[in-house]
PDB file of C-alpha atoms in Angstrom:
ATOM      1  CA  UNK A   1      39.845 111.689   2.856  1.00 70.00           C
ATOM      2  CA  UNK A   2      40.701 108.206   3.712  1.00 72.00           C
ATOM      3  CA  UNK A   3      42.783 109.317   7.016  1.00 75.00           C
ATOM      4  CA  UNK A   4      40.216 111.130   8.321  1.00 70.00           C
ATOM      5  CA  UNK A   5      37.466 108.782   7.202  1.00 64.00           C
ATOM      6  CA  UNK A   6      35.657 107.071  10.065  1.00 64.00           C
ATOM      7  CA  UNK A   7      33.668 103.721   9.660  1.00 73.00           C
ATOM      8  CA  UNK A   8      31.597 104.194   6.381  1.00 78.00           C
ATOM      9  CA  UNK A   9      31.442 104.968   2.541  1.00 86.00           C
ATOM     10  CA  UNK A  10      33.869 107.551   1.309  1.00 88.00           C
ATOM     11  CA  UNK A  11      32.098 109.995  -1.475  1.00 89.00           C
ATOM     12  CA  UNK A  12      33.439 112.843  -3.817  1.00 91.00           C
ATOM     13  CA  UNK A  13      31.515 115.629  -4.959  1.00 91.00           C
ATOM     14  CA  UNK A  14      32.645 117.380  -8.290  1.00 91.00           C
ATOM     15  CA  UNK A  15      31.762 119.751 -10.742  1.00 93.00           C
ATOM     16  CA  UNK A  16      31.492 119.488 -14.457  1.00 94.00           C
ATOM     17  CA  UNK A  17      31.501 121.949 -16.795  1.00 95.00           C
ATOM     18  CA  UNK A  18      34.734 123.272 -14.434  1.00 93.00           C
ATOM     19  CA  UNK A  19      33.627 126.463 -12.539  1.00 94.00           C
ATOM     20  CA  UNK A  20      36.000 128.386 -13.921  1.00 94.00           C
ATOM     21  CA  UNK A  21      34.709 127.651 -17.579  1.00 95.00           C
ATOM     22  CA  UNK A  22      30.667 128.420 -16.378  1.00 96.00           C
ATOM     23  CA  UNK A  23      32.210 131.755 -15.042  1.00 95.00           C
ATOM     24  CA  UNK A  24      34.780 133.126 -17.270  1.00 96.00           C
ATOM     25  CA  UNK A  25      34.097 131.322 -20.525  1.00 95.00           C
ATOM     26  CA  UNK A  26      37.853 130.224 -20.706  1.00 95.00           C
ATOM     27  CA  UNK A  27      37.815 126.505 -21.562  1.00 94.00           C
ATOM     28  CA  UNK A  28      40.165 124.453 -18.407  1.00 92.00           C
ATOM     29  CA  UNK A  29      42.204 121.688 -19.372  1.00 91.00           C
ATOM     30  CA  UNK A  30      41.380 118.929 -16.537  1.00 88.00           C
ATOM     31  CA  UNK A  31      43.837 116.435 -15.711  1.00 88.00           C
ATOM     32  CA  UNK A  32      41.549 113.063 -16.218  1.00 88.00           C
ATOM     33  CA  UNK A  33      37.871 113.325 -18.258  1.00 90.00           C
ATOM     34  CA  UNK A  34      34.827 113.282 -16.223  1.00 91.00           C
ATOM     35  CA  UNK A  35      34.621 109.263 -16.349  1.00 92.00           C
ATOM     36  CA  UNK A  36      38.414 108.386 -16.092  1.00 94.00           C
ATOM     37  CA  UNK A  37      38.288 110.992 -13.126  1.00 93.00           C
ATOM     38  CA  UNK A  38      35.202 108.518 -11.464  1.00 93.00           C
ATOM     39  CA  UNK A  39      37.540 105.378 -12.671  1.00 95.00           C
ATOM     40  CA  UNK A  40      40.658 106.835 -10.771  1.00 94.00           C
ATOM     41  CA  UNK A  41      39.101 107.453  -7.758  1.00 93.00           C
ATOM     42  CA  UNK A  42      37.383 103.875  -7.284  1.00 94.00           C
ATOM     43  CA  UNK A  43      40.398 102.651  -7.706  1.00 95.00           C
ATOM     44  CA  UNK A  44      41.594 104.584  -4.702  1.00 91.00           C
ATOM     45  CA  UNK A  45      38.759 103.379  -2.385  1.00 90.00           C
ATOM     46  CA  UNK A  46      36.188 105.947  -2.907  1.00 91.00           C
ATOM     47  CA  UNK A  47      32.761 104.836  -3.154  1.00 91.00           C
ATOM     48  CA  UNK A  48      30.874 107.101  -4.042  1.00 92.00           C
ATOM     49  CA  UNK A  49      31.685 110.230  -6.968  1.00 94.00           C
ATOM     50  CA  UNK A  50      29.103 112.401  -7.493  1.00 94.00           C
ATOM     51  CA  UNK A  51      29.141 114.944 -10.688  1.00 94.00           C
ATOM     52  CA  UNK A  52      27.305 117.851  -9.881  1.00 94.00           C
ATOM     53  CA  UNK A  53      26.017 119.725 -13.305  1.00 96.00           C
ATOM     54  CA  UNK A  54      27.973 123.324 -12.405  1.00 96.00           C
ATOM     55  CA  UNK A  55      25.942 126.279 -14.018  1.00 97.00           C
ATOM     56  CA  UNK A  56      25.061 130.185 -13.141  1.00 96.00           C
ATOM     57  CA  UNK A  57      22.755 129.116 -11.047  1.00 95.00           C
ATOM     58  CA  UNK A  58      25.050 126.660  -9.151  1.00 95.00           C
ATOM     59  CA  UNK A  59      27.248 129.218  -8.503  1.00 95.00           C
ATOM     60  CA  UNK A  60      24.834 132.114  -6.914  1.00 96.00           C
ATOM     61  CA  UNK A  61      24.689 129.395  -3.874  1.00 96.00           C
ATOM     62  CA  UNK A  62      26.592 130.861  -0.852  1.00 95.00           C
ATOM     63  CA  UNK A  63      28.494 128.022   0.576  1.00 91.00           C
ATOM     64  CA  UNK A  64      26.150 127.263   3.927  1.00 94.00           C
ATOM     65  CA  UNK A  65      23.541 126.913   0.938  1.00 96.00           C
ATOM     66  CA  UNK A  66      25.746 124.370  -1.240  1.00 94.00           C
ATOM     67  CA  UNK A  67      26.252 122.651   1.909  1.00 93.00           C
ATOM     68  CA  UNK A  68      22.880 121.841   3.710  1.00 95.00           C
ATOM     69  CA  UNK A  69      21.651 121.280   0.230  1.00 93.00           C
ATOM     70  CA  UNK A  70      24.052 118.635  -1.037  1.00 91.00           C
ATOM     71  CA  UNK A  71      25.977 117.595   1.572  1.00 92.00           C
ATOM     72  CA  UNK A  72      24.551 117.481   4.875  1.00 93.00           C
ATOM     73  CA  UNK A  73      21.035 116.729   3.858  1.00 92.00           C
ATOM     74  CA  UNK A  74      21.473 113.781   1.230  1.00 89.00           C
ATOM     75  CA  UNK A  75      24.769 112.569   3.051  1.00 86.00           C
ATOM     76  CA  UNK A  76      24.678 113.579   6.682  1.00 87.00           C
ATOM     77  CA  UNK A  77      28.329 113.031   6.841  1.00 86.00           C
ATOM     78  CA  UNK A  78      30.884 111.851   9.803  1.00 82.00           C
ATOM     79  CA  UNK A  79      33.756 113.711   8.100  1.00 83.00           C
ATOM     80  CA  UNK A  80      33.693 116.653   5.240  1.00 84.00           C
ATOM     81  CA  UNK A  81      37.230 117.316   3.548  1.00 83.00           C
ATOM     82  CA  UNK A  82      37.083 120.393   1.116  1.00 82.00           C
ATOM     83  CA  UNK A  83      39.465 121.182  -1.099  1.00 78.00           C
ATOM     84  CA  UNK A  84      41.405 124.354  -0.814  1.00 73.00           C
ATOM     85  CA  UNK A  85      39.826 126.286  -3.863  1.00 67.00           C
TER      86      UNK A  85
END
């Protein structure tokens, strides 16, 4: 994110409860809590995290959806990294 980034903040979006959990019901062991997960990544320069409350009806969006609603809309961004899942 931060080679890519041009002038400006740098902001996360994540998910909590994991997706995985909201659709399978199997319980996923993250690598840092919610907060120590915000923590981490202010310490790498980010800005901005944003949790997003993951549920059913989170996960009915189709991507384009997702995307004008809580990225391009609130954040009109310069750069958009996604992760590969």
């Amino acid at each position: 994110l931060k080679a890519t980034s041009a002038q400006g903040p740098l902001a996360v979006i994540t998910f909590d409860p994991h997706p995985v959990e909201v659709l399978t019901g199997i319980p996923v062991e993250r690598i840092f809590k919610v907060k120590d997960q915000m923590k981490f990544l202010s310490e790498l320069g980010i800005d901005y995290t944003f949790v997003i409350p993951f549920d059913r009806a989170m996960a009915q969006l189709k991507a384009d959806e997702f995307l004008k609603l809580y990225v391009f809309d609130i954040f009109r961004p310069q750069n958009l990294v996604v992760g590969y899942d």
